[in-house]
Amino acid sequence: MSAKTVSGPGGKKPASAATNLIAGGGAGMMEALVCHPLDTIKVRMQLSRRQRDKGAKRRGFLKTGVEIAKKESPLGLYKGLGAVLTGIVPKMAIRFTSYEWYKQMLASKDGHISGGANFMAGLAAGVTEAVAVVCPMEVVKIRLQAQHHSMSDPLDVPKYRNAAHACYTVVREEGVSALYRGVSLTALRQGTNQAANFTAYTELKEMLQQRQDDPSAPLPSWKTSIIGLISGAVGPFSNAPIDTIKTRLQRTPAEPGQTAMGRILAIGNQMWKQEGLRAFWMGITPRVMRVAPGQAVTFAVYEYLKGVLEKGREMLPGNEYQE
């Protein structure tokens, strides 16, 4: 089966929404458990405001991670994990289900999809997941990750105790709209991420499939992991400034009378004046190390679970292929 078609294995119907939900959720959960510490390091690096005129040396991602583990215990690297796990299943369900739906909508009459249409399907899927799940989840996650407290000291009580408490506190103190702070930047980041991600993944998958003895046969998991790793690294390099500004925007409450665009411009201008151009790519190393392996895990697990679930559907009584 070609990677540039909307048909399922053997020319059958595409995977059902239930298959995408289970396979995507399982893949996302595995990705979060493996890669979340790198995301915490990335957020801490992005929130660092060390000015050049003070002569302070910038900390690398390894030193940042070691300092978090020493001062806040190794569990400090998993701050905000609850918020991620809570949102990972609907996030991945929306990502893969909406991507497949947009692909079918943009495909030609014979079921094939062009590179441009695939790019637009990924872009739309990224925006959809950003508005529905990612933005509220990341506001809560970033508030938790930004706290400097020791998880091994019971007397060191943080403002936000867990994901649910952080969500409740943010809504109580700042209103529901605070959960959607930075939604435009989040949608732009997720859209460009998934557009680049799915486009690169599809092109690489198609290329490797055509080199096989049987082009219709699925790729082995190790090949899926490699192309997932490569495709996952494309987005972060192109939209790192968006992610850094978004992180700082979501960390702090809005000032009275200040518009979202005004805050975005103010944060960007402050970063440029105080920290220079390099600040916009702050945390790019741990972000790539977080996103790229994460996509390797996600696509490998997703393709595996999807294959298992679809095979189970084919083995229904009466040899009927059912939804």
Short mmCIF file of N, CA and C in Angstrom, two decimals, residues 62-148:
data_model
loop_
_atom_site.label_atom_id
_atom_site.label_comp_id
_atom_site.label_asym_id
_atom_site.label_seq_id
_atom_site.Cartn_x
_atom_site.Cartn_y
_atom_site.Cartn_z
N LEU A 62 22.20 19.60 29.55
CA LEU A 62 22.63 18.58 30.52
C LEU A 62 22.78 19.18 31.91
N LYS A 63 23.41 20.36 31.99
CA LYS A 63 23.60 21.01 33.29
C LYS A 63 22.26 21.41 33.89
N THR A 64 21.33 21.89 33.05
CA THR A 64 20.00 22.25 33.54
C THR A 64 19.30 21.04 34.12
N GLY A 65 19.38 19.91 33.42
CA GLY A 65 18.75 18.69 33.90
C GLY A 65 19.35 18.20 35.21
N VAL A 66 20.67 18.26 35.32
CA VAL A 66 21.35 17.83 36.54
C VAL A 66 20.96 18.72 37.72
N GLU A 67 20.88 20.03 37.49
CA GLU A 67 20.51 20.96 38.57
C GLU A 67 19.09 20.72 39.05
N ILE A 68 18.17 20.43 38.12
CA ILE A 68 16.78 20.13 38.50
C ILE A 68 16.76 18.87 39.37
N ALA A 69 17.47 17.83 38.93
CA ALA A 69 17.49 16.57 39.67
C ALA A 69 18.10 16.73 41.06
N LYS A 70 19.16 17.57 41.19
CA LYS A 70 19.82 17.76 42.48
C LYS A 70 18.96 18.57 43.45
N LYS A 71 18.42 19.69 42.97
CA LYS A 71 17.68 20.61 43.84
C LYS A 71 16.24 20.17 44.09
N GLU A 72 15.65 19.48 43.12
CA GLU A 72 14.22 19.18 43.23
C GLU A 72 13.92 17.69 43.18
N SER A 73 14.97 16.87 43.19
CA SER A 73 14.91 15.41 43.09
C SER A 73 14.64 15.01 41.65
N PRO A 74 14.99 13.78 41.26
CA PRO A 74 14.75 13.33 39.88
C PRO A 74 13.28 13.44 39.47
N LEU A 75 12.37 13.35 40.44
CA LEU A 75 10.94 13.48 40.11
C LEU A 75 10.61 14.88 39.58
N GLY A 76 11.49 15.85 39.88
CA GLY A 76 11.26 17.20 39.38
C GLY A 76 11.28 17.27 37.86
N LEU A 77 11.94 16.31 37.23
CA LEU A 77 11.98 16.26 35.77
C LEU A 77 10.64 15.84 35.18
N TYR A 78 9.77 15.32 36.03
CA TYR A 78 8.46 14.87 35.56
C TYR A 78 7.33 15.81 35.99
N LYS A 79 7.69 17.03 36.37
CA LYS A 79 6.66 18.01 36.70
C LYS A 79 5.78 18.28 35.49
N GLY A 80 4.48 18.31 35.72
CA GLY A 80 3.56 18.56 34.63
C GLY A 80 3.19 17.31 33.84
N LEU A 81 3.74 16.15 34.22
CA LEU A 81 3.44 14.93 33.49
C LEU A 81 1.96 14.57 33.57
N GLY A 82 1.34 14.85 34.72
CA GLY A 82 -0.08 14.56 34.87
C GLY A 82 -0.92 15.29 33.85
N ALA A 83 -0.57 16.56 33.61
CA ALA A 83 -1.32 17.34 32.62
C ALA A 83 -1.12 16.76 31.22
N VAL A 84 0.08 16.30 30.94
CA VAL A 84 0.37 15.73 29.62
C VAL A 84 -0.38 14.42 29.43
N LEU A 85 -0.32 13.53 30.43
CA LEU A 85 -1.00 12.24 30.31
C LEU A 85 -2.51 12.41 30.23
N THR A 86 -3.04 13.41 30.95
CA THR A 86 -4.48 13.65 30.91
C THR A 86 -4.93 14.06 29.52
N GLY A 87 -4.08 14.81 28.81
CA GLY A 87 -4.48 15.30 27.51
C GLY A 87 -3.95 14.50 26.34
N ILE A 88 -3.06 13.51 26.60
CA ILE A 88 -2.39 12.85 25.49
C ILE A 88 -3.32 11.97 24.65
N VAL A 89 -4.27 11.30 25.29
CA VAL A 89 -5.18 10.43 24.54
C VAL A 89 -6.08 11.23 23.60
N PRO A 90 -6.82 12.24 24.10
CA PRO A 90 -7.61 13.04 23.15
C PRO A 90 -6.76 13.79 22.14
N LYS A 91 -5.56 14.21 22.55
CA LYS A 91 -4.68 14.92 21.63
C LYS A 91 -4.31 14.04 20.44
N MET A 92 -3.83 12.82 20.74
CA MET A 92 -3.42 11.93 19.66
C MET A 92 -4.61 11.43 18.87
N ALA A 93 -5.74 11.21 19.54
CA ALA A 93 -6.94 10.80 18.83
C ALA A 93 -7.36 11.87 17.83
N ILE A 94 -7.35 13.12 18.29
CA ILE A 94 -7.71 14.23 17.41
C ILE A 94 -6.69 14.39 16.29
N ARG A 95 -5.40 14.26 16.61
CA ARG A 95 -4.34 14.43 15.60
C ARG A 95 -4.49 13.43 14.46
N PHE A 96 -4.51 12.15 14.80
CA PHE A 96 -4.53 11.13 13.75
C PHE A 96 -5.89 11.02 13.07
N THR A 97 -6.96 11.13 13.86
CA THR A 97 -8.29 11.04 13.27
C THR A 97 -8.57 12.21 12.35
N SER A 98 -8.26 13.42 12.81
CA SER A 98 -8.51 14.60 11.98
C SER A 98 -7.58 14.62 10.76
N TYR A 99 -6.34 14.17 10.93
CA TYR A 99 -5.41 14.12 9.80
C TYR A 99 -5.94 13.19 8.72
N GLU A 100 -6.41 12.00 9.12
CA GLU A 100 -6.95 11.07 8.14
C GLU A 100 -8.21 11.63 7.48
N TRP A 101 -9.03 12.34 8.28
CA TRP A 101 -10.26 12.93 7.73
C TRP A 101 -9.93 14.03 6.73
N TYR A 102 -8.98 14.90 7.07
CA TYR A 102 -8.58 15.96 6.15
C TYR A 102 -7.94 15.38 4.89
N LYS A 103 -7.18 14.29 5.04
CA LYS A 103 -6.58 13.64 3.88
C LYS A 103 -7.66 13.14 2.92
N GLN A 104 -8.68 12.49 3.46
CA GLN A 104 -9.76 11.98 2.62
C GLN A 104 -10.49 13.12 1.92
N MET A 105 -10.62 14.24 2.62
CA MET A 105 -11.33 15.38 2.06
C MET A 105 -10.52 16.02 0.92
N LEU A 106 -9.18 15.98 1.03
CA LEU A 106 -8.31 16.63 0.05
C LEU A 106 -7.78 15.67 -1.01
N ALA A 107 -8.06 14.37 -0.88
CA ALA A 107 -7.54 13.39 -1.82
C ALA A 107 -8.23 13.49 -3.17
N SER A 108 -7.56 12.99 -4.18
CA SER A 108 -8.14 12.95 -5.53
C SER A 108 -9.20 11.85 -5.59
N LYS A 109 -9.88 11.75 -6.72
CA LYS A 109 -10.97 10.78 -6.87
C LYS A 109 -10.48 9.34 -6.78
N ASP A 110 -9.24 9.08 -7.18
CA ASP A 110 -8.71 7.72 -7.12
C ASP A 110 -8.09 7.38 -5.77
N GLY A 111 -8.22 8.30 -4.78
CA GLY A 111 -7.75 8.02 -3.43
C GLY A 111 -6.33 8.43 -3.13
N HIS A 112 -5.63 8.99 -4.11
CA HIS A 112 -4.25 9.43 -3.89
C HIS A 112 -4.21 10.88 -3.40
N ILE A 113 -3.16 11.20 -2.66
CA ILE A 113 -3.04 12.54 -2.10
C ILE A 113 -1.69 13.13 -2.48
N SER A 114 -1.70 14.36 -2.96
CA SER A 114 -0.47 15.03 -3.38
C SER A 114 0.31 15.53 -2.18
N GLY A 115 1.55 15.95 -2.44
CA GLY A 115 2.38 16.48 -1.37
C GLY A 115 1.79 17.73 -0.75
N GLY A 116 1.24 18.63 -1.59
CA GLY A 116 0.63 19.86 -1.09
C GLY A 116 -0.60 19.59 -0.26
N ALA A 117 -1.43 18.65 -0.72
CA ALA A 117 -2.64 18.30 0.03
C ALA A 117 -2.29 17.65 1.36
N ASN A 118 -1.24 16.83 1.37
CA ASN A 118 -0.79 16.19 2.60
C ASN A 118 -0.28 17.23 3.59
N PHE A 119 0.42 18.24 3.08
CA PHE A 119 0.91 19.34 3.92
C PHE A 119 -0.26 20.08 4.56
N MET A 120 -1.30 20.38 3.77
CA MET A 120 -2.47 21.09 4.29
C MET A 120 -3.24 20.25 5.30
N ALA A 121 -3.30 18.93 5.08
CA ALA A 121 -3.97 18.04 6.03
C ALA A 121 -3.25 18.05 7.37
N GLY A 122 -1.91 18.01 7.32
CA GLY A 122 -1.14 18.08 8.56
C GLY A 122 -1.29 19.41 9.26
N LEU A 123 -1.29 20.49 8.48
CA LEU A 123 -1.47 21.83 9.05
C LEU A 123 -2.81 21.95 9.76
N ALA A 124 -3.88 21.49 9.10
CA ALA A 124 -5.22 21.57 9.68
C ALA A 124 -5.35 20.69 10.92
N ALA A 125 -4.71 19.51 10.88
CA ALA A 125 -4.76 18.60 12.04
C ALA A 125 -4.04 19.22 13.23
N GLY A 126 -2.92 19.89 12.98
CA GLY A 126 -2.19 20.54 14.06
C GLY A 126 -2.97 21.67 14.69
N VAL A 127 -3.64 22.49 13.87
CA VAL A 127 -4.46 23.57 14.40
C VAL A 127 -5.64 23.02 15.20
N THR A 128 -6.24 21.94 14.71
CA THR A 128 -7.39 21.32 15.39
C THR A 128 -7.01 20.83 16.77
N GLU A 129 -5.90 20.12 16.87
CA GLU A 129 -5.49 19.59 18.17
C GLU A 129 -5.05 20.70 19.12
N ALA A 130 -4.49 21.77 18.57
CA ALA A 130 -4.03 22.89 19.40
C ALA A 130 -5.20 23.56 20.10
N VAL A 131 -6.26 23.83 19.35
CA VAL A 131 -7.43 24.52 19.91
C VAL A 131 -8.20 23.62 20.85
N ALA A 132 -8.34 22.34 20.49
CA ALA A 132 -9.17 21.42 21.27
C ALA A 132 -8.51 20.96 22.56
N VAL A 133 -7.19 20.70 22.53
CA VAL A 133 -6.55 20.06 23.68
C VAL A 133 -5.24 20.71 24.11
N VAL A 134 -4.36 20.96 23.15
CA VAL A 134 -2.96 21.28 23.47
C VAL A 134 -2.80 22.56 24.27
N CYS A 135 -3.47 23.63 23.88
CA CYS A 135 -3.26 24.92 24.55
C CYS A 135 -3.62 24.87 26.04
N PRO A 136 -4.83 24.42 26.43
CA PRO A 136 -5.12 24.33 27.87
C PRO A 136 -4.17 23.42 28.61
N MET A 137 -3.82 22.30 27.98
CA MET A 137 -2.92 21.34 28.61
C MET A 137 -1.54 21.95 28.86
N GLU A 138 -1.05 22.72 27.90
CA GLU A 138 0.29 23.30 28.03
C GLU A 138 0.33 24.45 29.03
N VAL A 139 -0.74 25.21 29.14
CA VAL A 139 -0.78 26.26 30.16
C VAL A 139 -0.59 25.65 31.54
N VAL A 140 -1.33 24.57 31.81
CA VAL A 140 -1.22 23.88 33.10
C VAL A 140 0.17 23.26 33.26
N LYS A 141 0.66 22.61 32.23
CA LYS A 141 1.96 21.95 32.28
C LYS A 141 3.09 22.94 32.55
N ILE A 142 3.06 24.07 31.86
CA ILE A 142 4.12 25.07 32.01
C ILE A 142 4.09 25.70 33.40
N ARG A 143 2.90 25.95 33.94
CA ARG A 143 2.81 26.48 35.30
C ARG A 143 3.45 25.52 36.30
N LEU A 144 3.24 24.23 36.10
CA LEU A 144 3.83 23.23 37.00
C LEU A 144 5.34 23.13 36.80
N GLN A 145 5.79 23.14 35.55
CA GLN A 145 7.22 22.99 35.27
C GLN A 145 8.03 24.21 35.70
N ALA A 146 7.40 25.37 35.73
CA ALA A 146 8.09 26.61 36.07
C ALA A 146 8.35 26.76 37.56
N GLN A 147 7.72 25.91 38.38
CA GLN A 147 7.89 26.01 39.83
C GLN A 147 9.24 25.45 40.27
N HIS A 148 9.96 26.23 41.06
CA HIS A 148 11.25 25.79 41.60
C HIS A 148 11.04 25.35 43.05
#
